[in-house]
Coordinates of C-alpha atoms in Angstrom, one line a residue:
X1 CA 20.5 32.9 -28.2
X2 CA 16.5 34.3 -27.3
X3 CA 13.6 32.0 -28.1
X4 CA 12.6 32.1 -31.4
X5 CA 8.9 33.0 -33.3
X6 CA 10.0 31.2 -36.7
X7 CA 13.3 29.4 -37.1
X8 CA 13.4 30.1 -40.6
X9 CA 11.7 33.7 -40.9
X10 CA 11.5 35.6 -43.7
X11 CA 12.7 38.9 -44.3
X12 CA 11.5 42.2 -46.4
X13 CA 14.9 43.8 -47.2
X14 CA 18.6 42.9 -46.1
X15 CA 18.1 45.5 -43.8
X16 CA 15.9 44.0 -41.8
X17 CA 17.6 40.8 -42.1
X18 CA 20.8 42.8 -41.0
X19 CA 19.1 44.3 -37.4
X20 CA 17.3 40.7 -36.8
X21 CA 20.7 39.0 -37.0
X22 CA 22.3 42.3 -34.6
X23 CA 19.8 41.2 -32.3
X24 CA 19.7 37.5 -31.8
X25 CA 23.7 37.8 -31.5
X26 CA 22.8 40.2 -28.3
X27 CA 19.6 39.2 -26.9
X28 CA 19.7 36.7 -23.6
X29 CA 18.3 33.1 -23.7
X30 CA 14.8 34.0 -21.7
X31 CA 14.0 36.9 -24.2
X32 CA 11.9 36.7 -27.5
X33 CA 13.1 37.2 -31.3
X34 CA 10.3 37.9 -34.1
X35 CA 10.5 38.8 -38.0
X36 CA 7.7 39.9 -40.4
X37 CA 5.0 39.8 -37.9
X38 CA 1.5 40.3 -39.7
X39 CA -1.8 41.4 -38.2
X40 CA -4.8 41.7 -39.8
X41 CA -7.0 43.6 -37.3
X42 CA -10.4 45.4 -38.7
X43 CA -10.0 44.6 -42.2
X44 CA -6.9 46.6 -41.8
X45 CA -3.4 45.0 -42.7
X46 CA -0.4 46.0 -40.2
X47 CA 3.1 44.5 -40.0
X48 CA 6.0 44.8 -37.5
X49 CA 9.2 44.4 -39.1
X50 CA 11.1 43.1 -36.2
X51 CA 9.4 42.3 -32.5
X52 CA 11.7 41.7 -29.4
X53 CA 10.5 40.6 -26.1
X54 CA 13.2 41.7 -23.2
X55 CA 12.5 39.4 -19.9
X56 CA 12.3 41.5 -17.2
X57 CA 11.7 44.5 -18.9
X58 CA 8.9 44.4 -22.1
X59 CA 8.0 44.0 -25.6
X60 CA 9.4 46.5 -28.5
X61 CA 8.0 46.7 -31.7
X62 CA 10.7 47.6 -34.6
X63 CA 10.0 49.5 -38.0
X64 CA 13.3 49.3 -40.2
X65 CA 13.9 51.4 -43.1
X66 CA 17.3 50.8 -44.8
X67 CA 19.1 53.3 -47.5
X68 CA 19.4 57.1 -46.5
X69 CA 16.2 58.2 -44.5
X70 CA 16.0 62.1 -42.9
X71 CA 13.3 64.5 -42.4
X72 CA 12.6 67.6 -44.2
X73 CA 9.8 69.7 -44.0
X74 CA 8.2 68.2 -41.1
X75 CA 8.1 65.1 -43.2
X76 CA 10.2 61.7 -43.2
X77 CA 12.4 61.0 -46.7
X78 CA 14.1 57.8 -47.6
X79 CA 16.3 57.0 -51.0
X80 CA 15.9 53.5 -51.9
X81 CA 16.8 52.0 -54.6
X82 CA 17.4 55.4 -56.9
X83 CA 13.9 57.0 -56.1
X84 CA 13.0 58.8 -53.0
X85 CA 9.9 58.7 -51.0
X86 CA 8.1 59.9 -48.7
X87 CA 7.4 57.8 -45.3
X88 CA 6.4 57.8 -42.0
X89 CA 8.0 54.9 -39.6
X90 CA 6.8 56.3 -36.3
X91 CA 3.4 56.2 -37.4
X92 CA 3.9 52.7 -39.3
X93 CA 5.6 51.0 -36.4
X94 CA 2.9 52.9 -33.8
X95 CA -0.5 51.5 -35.9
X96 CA 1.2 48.1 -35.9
X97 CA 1.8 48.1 -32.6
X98 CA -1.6 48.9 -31.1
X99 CA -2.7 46.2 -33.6
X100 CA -0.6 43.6 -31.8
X101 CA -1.8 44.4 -28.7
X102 CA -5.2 43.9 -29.6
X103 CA -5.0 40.7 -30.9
X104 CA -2.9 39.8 -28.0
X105 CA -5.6 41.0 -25.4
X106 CA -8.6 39.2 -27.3
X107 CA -6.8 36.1 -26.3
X108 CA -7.8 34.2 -23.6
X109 CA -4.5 32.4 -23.2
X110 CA -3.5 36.7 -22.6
X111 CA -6.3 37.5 -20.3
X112 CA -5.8 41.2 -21.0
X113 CA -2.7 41.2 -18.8
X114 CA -0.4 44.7 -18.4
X115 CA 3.0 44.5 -19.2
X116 CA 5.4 47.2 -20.9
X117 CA 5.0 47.9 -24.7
X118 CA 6.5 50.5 -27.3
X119 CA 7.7 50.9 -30.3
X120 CA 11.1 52.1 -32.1
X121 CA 12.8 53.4 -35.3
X122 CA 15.4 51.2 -37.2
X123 CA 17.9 53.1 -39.5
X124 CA 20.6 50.7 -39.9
X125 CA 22.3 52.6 -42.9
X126 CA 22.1 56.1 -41.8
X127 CA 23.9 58.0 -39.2
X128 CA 21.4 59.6 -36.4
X129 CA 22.5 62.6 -34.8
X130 CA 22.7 63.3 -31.1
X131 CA 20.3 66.4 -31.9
X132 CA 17.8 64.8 -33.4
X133 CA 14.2 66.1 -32.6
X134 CA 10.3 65.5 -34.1
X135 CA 7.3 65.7 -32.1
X136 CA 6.5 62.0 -32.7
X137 CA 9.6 60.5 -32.1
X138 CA 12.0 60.9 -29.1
X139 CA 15.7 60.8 -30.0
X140 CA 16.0 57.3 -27.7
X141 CA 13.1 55.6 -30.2
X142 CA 15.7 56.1 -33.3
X143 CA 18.3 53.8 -33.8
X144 CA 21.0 54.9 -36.4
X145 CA 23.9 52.6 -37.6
X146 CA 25.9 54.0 -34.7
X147 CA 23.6 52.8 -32.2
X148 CA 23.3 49.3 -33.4
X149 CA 26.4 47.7 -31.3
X150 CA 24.2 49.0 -28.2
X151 CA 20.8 48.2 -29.2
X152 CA 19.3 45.8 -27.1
X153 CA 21.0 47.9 -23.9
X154 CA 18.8 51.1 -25.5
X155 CA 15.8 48.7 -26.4
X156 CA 15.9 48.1 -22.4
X157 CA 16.2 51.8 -21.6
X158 CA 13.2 52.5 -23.6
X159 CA 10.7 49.8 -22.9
X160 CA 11.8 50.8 -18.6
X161 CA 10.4 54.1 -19.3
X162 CA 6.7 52.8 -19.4
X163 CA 4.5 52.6 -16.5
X164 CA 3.1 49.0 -16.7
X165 CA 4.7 46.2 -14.7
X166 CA 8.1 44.3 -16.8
X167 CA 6.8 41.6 -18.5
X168 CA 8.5 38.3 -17.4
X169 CA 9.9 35.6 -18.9
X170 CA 6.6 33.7 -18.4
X171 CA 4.8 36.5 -20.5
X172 CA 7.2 36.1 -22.9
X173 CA 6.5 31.9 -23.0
X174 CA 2.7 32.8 -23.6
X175 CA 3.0 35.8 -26.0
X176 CA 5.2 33.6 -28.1
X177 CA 2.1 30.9 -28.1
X178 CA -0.7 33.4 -28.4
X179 CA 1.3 34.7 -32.1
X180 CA 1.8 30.8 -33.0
X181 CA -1.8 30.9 -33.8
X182 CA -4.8 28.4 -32.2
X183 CA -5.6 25.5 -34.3
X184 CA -3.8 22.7 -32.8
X185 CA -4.0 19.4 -35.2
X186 CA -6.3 17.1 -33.5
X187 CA -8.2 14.4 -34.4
X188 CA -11.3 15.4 -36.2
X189 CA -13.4 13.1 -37.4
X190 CA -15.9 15.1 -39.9
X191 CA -12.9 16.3 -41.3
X192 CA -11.3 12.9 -41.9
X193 CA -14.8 11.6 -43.1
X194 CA -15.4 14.3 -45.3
X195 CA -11.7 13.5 -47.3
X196 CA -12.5 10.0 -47.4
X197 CA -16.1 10.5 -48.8
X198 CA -14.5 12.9 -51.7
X199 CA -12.7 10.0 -52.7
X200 CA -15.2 7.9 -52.3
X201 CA -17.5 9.6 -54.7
X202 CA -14.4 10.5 -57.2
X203 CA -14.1 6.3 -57.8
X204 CA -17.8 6.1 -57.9
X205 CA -18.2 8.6 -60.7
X206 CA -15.2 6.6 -62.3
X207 CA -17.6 3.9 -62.4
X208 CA -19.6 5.7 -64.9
X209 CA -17.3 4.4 -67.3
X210 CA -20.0 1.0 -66.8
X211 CA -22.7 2.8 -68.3
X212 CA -20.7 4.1 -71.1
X213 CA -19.5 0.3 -72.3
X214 CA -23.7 -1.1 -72.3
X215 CA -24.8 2.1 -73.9
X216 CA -26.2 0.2 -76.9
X217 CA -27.4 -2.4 -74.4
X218 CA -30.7 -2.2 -73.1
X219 CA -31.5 -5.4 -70.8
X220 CA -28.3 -5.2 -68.2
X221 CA -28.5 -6.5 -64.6
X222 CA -25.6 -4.9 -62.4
X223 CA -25.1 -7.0 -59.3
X224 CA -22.4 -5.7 -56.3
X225 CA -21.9 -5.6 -53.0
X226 CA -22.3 -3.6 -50.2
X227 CA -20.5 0.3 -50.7
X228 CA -19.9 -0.5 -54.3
X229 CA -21.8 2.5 -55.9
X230 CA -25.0 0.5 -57.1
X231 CA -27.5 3.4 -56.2
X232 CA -25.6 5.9 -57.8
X233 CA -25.1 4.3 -60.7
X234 CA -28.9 3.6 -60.7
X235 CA -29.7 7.7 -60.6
X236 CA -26.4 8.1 -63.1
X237 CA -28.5 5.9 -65.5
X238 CA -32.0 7.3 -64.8
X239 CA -30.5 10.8 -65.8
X240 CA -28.7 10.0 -68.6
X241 CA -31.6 7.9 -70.2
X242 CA -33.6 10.3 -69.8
X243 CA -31.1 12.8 -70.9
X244 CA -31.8 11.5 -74.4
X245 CA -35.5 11.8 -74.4
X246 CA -36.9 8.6 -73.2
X247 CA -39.5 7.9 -71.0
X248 CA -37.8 6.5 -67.5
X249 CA -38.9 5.1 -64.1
X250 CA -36.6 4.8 -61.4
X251 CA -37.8 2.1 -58.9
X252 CA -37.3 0.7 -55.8
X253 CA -39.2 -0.9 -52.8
X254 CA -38.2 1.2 -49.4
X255 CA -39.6 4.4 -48.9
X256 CA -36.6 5.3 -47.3
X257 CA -34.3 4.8 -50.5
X258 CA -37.0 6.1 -52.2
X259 CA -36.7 9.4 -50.7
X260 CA -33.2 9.6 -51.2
X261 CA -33.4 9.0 -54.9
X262 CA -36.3 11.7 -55.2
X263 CA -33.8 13.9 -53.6
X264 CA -31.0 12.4 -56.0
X265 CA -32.7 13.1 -59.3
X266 CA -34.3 16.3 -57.6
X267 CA -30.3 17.7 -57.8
X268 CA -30.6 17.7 -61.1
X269 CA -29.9 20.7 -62.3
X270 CA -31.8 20.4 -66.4
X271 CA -35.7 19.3 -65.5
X272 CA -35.3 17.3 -69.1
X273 CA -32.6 14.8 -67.8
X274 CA -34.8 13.3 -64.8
X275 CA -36.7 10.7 -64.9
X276 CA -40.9 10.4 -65.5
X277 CA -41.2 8.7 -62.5
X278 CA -38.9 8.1 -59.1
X279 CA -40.5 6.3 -56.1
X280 CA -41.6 2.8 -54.8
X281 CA -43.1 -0.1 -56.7
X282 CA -46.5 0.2 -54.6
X283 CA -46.6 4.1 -55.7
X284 CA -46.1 4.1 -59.2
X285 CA -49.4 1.3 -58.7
X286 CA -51.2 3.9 -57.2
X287 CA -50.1 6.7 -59.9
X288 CA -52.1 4.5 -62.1
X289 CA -55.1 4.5 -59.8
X290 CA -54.7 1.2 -57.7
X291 CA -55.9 1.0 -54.5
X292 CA -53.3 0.3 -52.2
X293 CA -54.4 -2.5 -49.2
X294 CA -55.8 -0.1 -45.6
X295 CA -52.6 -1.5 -43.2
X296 CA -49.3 -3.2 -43.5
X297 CA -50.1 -6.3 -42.3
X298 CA -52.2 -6.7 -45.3
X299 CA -49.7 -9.0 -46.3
X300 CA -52.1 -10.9 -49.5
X301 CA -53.2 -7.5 -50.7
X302 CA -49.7 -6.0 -51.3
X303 CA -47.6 -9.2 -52.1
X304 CA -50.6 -10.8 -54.5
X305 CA -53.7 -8.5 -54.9
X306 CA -51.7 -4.9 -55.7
X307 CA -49.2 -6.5 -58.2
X308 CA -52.2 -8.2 -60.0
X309 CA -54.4 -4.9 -60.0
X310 CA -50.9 -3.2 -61.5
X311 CA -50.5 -5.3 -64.1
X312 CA -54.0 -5.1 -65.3
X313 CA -53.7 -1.5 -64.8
X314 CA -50.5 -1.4 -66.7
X315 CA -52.1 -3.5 -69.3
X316 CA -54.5 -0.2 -70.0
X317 CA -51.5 2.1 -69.7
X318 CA -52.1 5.1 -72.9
X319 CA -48.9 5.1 -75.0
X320 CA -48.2 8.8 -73.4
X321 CA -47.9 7.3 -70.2
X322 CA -45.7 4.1 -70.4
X323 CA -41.7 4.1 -70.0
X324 CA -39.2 3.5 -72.6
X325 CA -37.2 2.2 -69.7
X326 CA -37.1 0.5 -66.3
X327 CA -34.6 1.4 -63.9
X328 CA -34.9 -0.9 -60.6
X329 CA -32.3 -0.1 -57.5
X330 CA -32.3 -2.6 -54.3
X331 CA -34.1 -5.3 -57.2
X332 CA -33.5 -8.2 -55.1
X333 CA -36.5 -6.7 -53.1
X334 CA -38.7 -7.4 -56.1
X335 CA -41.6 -10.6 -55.9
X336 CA -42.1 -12.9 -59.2
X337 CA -45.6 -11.3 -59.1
X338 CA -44.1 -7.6 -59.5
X339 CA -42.3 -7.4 -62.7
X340 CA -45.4 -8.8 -65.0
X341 CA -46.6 -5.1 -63.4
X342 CA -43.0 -3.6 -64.4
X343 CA -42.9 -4.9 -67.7
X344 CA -46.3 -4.6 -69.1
X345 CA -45.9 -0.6 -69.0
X346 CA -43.1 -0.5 -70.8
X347 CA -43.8 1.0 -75.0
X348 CA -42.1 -2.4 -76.5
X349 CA -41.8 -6.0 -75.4
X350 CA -39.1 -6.5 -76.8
X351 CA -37.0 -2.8 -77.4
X352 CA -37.1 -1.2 -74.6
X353 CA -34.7 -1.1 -71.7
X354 CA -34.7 -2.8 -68.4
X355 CA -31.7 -1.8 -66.2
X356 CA -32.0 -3.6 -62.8
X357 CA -29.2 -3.1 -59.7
X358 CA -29.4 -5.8 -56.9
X359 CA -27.3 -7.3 -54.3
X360 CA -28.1 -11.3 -53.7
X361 CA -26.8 -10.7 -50.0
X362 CA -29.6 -8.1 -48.8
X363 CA -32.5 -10.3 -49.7
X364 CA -33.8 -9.7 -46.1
X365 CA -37.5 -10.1 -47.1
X366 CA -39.2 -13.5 -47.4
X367 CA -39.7 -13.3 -51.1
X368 CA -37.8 -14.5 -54.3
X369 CA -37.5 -13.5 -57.9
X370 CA -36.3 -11.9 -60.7
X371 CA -36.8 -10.3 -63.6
X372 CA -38.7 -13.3 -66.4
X373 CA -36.0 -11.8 -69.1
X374 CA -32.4 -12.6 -70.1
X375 CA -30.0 -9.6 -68.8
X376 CA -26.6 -9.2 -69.0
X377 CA -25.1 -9.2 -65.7
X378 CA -22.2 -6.9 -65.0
X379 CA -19.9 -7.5 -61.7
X380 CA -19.1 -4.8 -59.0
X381 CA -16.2 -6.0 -57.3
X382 CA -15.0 -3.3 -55.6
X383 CA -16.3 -1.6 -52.0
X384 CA -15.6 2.2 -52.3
X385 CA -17.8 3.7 -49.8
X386 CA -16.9 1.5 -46.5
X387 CA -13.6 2.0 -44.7
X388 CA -11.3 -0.9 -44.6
X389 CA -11.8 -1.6 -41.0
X390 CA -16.1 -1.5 -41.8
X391 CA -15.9 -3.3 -45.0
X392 CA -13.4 -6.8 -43.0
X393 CA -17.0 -6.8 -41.1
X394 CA -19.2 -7.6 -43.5
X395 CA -16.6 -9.2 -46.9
X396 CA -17.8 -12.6 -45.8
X397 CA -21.2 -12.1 -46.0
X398 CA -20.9 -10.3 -49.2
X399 CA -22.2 -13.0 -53.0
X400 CA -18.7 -12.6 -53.7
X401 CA -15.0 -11.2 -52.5
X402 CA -14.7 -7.7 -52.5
X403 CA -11.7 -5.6 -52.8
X404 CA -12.0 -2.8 -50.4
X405 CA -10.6 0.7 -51.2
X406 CA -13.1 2.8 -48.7
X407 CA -9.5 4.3 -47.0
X408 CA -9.0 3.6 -43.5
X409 CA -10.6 4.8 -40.2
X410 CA -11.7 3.9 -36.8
X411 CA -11.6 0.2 -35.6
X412 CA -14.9 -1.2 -35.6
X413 CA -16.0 -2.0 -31.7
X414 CA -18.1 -4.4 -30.1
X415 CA -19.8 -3.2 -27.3
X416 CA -20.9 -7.2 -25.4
X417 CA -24.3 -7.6 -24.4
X418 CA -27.7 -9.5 -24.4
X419 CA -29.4 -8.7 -26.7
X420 CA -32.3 -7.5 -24.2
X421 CA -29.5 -4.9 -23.8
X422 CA -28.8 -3.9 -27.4
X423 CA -31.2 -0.9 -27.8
X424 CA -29.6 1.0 -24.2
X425 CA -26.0 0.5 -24.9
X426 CA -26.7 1.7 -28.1
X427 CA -27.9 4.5 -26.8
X428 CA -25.3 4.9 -24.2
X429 CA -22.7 4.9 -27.0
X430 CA -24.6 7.3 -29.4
X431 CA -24.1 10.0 -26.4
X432 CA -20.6 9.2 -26.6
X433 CA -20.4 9.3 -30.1
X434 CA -21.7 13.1 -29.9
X435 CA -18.5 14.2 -28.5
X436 CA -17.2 13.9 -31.8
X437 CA -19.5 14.0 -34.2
X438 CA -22.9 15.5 -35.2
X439 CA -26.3 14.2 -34.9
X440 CA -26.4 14.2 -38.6
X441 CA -23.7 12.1 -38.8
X442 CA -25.3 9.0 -36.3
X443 CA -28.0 6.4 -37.3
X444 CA -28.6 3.9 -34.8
X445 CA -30.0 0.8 -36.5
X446 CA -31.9 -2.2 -34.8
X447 CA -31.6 -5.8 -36.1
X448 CA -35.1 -6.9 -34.1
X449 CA -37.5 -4.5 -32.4
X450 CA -37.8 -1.4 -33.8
X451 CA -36.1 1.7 -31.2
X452 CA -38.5 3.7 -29.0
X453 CA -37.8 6.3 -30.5
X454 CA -38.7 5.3 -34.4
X455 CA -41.6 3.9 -32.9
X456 CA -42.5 7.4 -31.8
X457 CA -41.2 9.2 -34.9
X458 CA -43.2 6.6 -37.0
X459 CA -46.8 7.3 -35.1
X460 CA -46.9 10.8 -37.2
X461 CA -46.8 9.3 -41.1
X462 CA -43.9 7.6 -43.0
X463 CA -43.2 11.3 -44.5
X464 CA -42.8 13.0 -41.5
X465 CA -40.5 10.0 -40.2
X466 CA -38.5 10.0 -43.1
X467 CA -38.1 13.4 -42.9
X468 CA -35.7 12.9 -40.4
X469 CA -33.6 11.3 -42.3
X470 CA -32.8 14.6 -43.8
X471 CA -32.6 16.7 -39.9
X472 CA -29.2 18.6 -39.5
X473 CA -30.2 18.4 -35.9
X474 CA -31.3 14.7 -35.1
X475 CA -29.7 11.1 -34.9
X476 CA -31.7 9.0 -37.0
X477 CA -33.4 5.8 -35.6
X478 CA -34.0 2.6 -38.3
X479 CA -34.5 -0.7 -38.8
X480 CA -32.3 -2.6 -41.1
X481 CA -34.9 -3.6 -43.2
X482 CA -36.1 -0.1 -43.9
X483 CA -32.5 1.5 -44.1
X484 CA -31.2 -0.7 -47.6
X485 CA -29.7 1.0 -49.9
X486 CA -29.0 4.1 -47.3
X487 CA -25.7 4.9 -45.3
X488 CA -24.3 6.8 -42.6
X489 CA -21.0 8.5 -41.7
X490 CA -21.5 6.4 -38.2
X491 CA -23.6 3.4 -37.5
X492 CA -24.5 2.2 -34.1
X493 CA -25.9 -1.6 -34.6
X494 CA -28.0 -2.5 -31.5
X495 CA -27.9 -6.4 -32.8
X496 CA -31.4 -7.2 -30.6
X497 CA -32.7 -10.0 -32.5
X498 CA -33.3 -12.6 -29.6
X499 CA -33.8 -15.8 -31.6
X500 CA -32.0 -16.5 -35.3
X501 CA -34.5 -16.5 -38.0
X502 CA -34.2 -17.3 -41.7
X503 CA -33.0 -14.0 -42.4
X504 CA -30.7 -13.1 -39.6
X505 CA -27.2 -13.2 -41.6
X506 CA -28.3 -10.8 -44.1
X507 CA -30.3 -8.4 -41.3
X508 CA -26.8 -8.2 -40.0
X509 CA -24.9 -7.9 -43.3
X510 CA -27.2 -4.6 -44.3
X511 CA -26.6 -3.2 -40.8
X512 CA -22.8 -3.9 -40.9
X513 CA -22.2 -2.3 -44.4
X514 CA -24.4 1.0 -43.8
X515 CA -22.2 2.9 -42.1
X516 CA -19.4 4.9 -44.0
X517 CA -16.2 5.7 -41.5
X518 CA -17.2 4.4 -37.5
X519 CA -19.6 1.6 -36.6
X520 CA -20.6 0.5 -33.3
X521 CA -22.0 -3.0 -33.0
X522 CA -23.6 -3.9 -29.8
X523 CA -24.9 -7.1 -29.3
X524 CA -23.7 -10.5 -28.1
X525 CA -20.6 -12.1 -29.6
X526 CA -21.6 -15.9 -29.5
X527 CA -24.9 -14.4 -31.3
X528 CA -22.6 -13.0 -34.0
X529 CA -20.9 -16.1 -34.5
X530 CA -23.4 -18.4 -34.7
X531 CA -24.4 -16.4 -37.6
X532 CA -22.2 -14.6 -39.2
X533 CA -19.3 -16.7 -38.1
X534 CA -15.7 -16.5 -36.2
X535 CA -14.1 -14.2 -38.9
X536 CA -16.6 -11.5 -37.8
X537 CA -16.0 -11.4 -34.0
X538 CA -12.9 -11.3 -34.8
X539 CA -12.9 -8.1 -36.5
X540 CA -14.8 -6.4 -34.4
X541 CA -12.3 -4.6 -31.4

């Protein structure tokens, strides 16, 4: 019994089917058996009928053609079926043949080695006469249905008469792995990521279905976790809002997530279904004309003196330029002293809508508030986005249990250190991280101290760092505070805070829930406990 291409190949005709099992019944156990072998070489198709590899002596290409074949006229006949045509077998089985060969020789696993190849005629319903002569074909290169008992004795005979060295039983082993193809399953991550986040956005679209049961609603508070599909829903609303010819603003406080939902609504393809305004609090202020404070630590002039200014300013707003709707994303972000601002540009006190979206568990900044108006507040229960392994991380630090459908992936892993440490074995695991996926794919997020690196980014203006966000060819570098409402496929925590503060457990809950399929956490595990508790070491490999 030889070795096998397929062990279930497919055949043409019975004919073929009829030679390949003549052959297997004669071949030896170190030659090589083949059926319907394809090449596609050139954007030119080829196929070999039957291939047999003879150890110790070469390969043999076979072209069969059953019913009654002869040559007339210088030309090959056969009768097939009730018609007959006119073919050419040499020529067939000769193209296909250099066809192989040059696949075979492209491939390194080959190395262009020599060995003995030919080709040959299969008639195995028609009689072959000892005279038999054309140009193109020597007598020995036909096989008739009398020569079939003998085959593989004549296959020998012919392959022998080439110069090349025998091709060995070894050549045979590799020539059977170079036809098997090269794409061996392995374990690609991008690939795995990239089923899981299909998913993950079919169920988030499903939770459209929200927004369809409060359409006649117009003061609704959506609160969720972590990966439950709050921002999209956010942009969903925005659109469709605005999709029937109101007046929206799509808000939030980051500049990051700001960004991404200017590139959000920017996707959409009809101009009349986004929103009048998408961006942060402070920069729909300065749309109006406010001045915003000279530097960041300016603390009095954003969190008191800009909100006041706004809402005076909105106070003047013409009735062309205030919002039917308010649509707020990351809300729990918002001060007491911002919504008067919000509010007072909408057309109607009392009419029009205020949609907000918040999460109780990332209020990472030292202010508190909400909205000064009833809403009816909806539930997201479900994590869609995280994988199961991510999301056990971070459940216990979400307002509320959270059933997790994210799929499954890597283990989460703790890499212990001080947290003096953090930031270099963070970056000593993003170079690791490389090996299998893309810069693209990586943020590496810092709990304390911002990274070198963003510190550098930052120096050029909050567009040109942002921007980054966006490079095919860069790992991005954040704080937690600035990365809300933002996610990555991987997410290396450098956990570098030296001294709990007030805010520490939901610092750590935003950078535990912002990556999608593999998170790194590097930082030291009594740290982690003492905030976020035993449950959380524990889950983390």
């Amino acid at each position: 019994m030889p070795r096998l291409l397929d062990d279930e190949p497919s055949f043409t005709t019975n004919s073929e089917r009829l030679v390949h099992e003549l052959l297997r019944d004669q071949l030896g156990p170190d030659d090589l058996l083949g059926a319907g072998i394809r090449i596609t070489r050139r954007g030119q198709d080829r196929e070999i009928d039957i291939l047999v590899g003879l150890a110790g002596h070469g390969v043999v290409s076979l072209e069969v053609k059953g019913g009654a074949v002869w040559l007339a006229d210088g030309s090959w006949h056969q009768k097939w079926k009730g018609s007959t045509r006119r073919i050419d077998p040499v020529e067939q089985v000769r193209q296909a043949t250099y066809a192989l060969r040059d696949y075979v020789d492209a491939d390194t696993r080959w190395e262009r080695r020599r060995i003995r190849w030919t080709h040959a005629v299969v008639l195995p319903h028609t009689d072959v006469p000892d005279d038999f002569a054309t140009p193109t074909c020597a007598r020995e290169a036909v096989f008739g249905r009398d020569d079939l008992s003998g085959m593989v004795s004549g296959l020998r005979r012919l392959v022998d008469q080439q110069r090349n060295p025998p091709a060995t039983a070894g050549d045979l082993l590799d020539l059977r792995d170079v036809l098997g193809g090269r794409f061996p399953p392995q374990a690609d991550r991008i690939a795995e990521a990239g089923e899981r986040e299909e998913r993950a956005d079919q169920l988030t679209e499903q939770q459209g279905m929200i927004l369809d049961a409060v359409r006649m609603l117009h003061r609704v508070e959506v609160r969720g976790g972590a990966g439950s599909g709050k921002t999209w829903l956010a942009v969903e609303q925005a659109r469709r809002l605005s999709a029937r010819g109101q007046r929206v603003a799509l808000v939030c406080y980051s500049r990051g997530l700001a960004a991404y939902l200017e590139r959000s609504i920017a996707a959409i393809p009809n101009r009349r279904h986004r929103p009048a305004f998408v961006g942060t609090f402070h920069a729909l202020g300065e749309r109006w004309g406010a001045v915003l404070p000279e530097t960041t630590d300016d603390k009095e002039g954003w969190e008191v003196r800009l909100p006041a200014d706004m809402t005076g300013l909105a106070a003047q707003l013409p009735d062309g330029q205030r919002y039917d709707a308010v649509v707020v994303d990351e809300a729990q972000d918002f001060s007491d002293t911002w919504w008067p601002a919000l509010l007072g540009a909408l057309r109607s006190e009392e009419e029009s809508g205020v949609y907000v979206f918040s999460d109780e568990s990332q209020r990472v900044f030292a202010r508190y508030g909400g909205p000064p108006l009833a809403l009816l507040p909806l539930m997201l229960d479900t994590n869609l986005r995280n994988t199961r392994q991510i999301g056990e991380t971070f459940t216990d630090l979400a307002p509320f249990r959270m059933r997790l459908k994210g799929g499954d992936g890597p283990d989460v892993r703790l890499v212990e250190c001080a947290p003096g440490e953090a930031v270099d074995r963070a970056d000593d695991v993003v170079d690791e991280l490389l090996d299998h996926w893309r810069p693209q794919d990586i943020a590496l997020l810092t709990t304390g101290s911002r990274h070198p690196e963003q510190k550098e980014r930052q120096e050029r203006g909050q567009d040109h760092y942002w921007a980054t966000f966006w490079d095919d060819d860069q790992v991005f570098y954040g704080h937690v505070l600035g990365f809300k409402g933002l996610e990555r496929r991987v997410v290396v925590l450098a956990v570098n805070e030296k001294e709990r503060t007030e805010r520490s457990r939901e610092r750590l809950y935003v950078g535990l829930s912002r990556a999608r399929d593999e998170l790194v956490v590097c930082g030291d595990p009594d740290y982690l406990k003492e905030v976020a508790g035993a449950a959380l070491v524990r889950s983390l490999r």
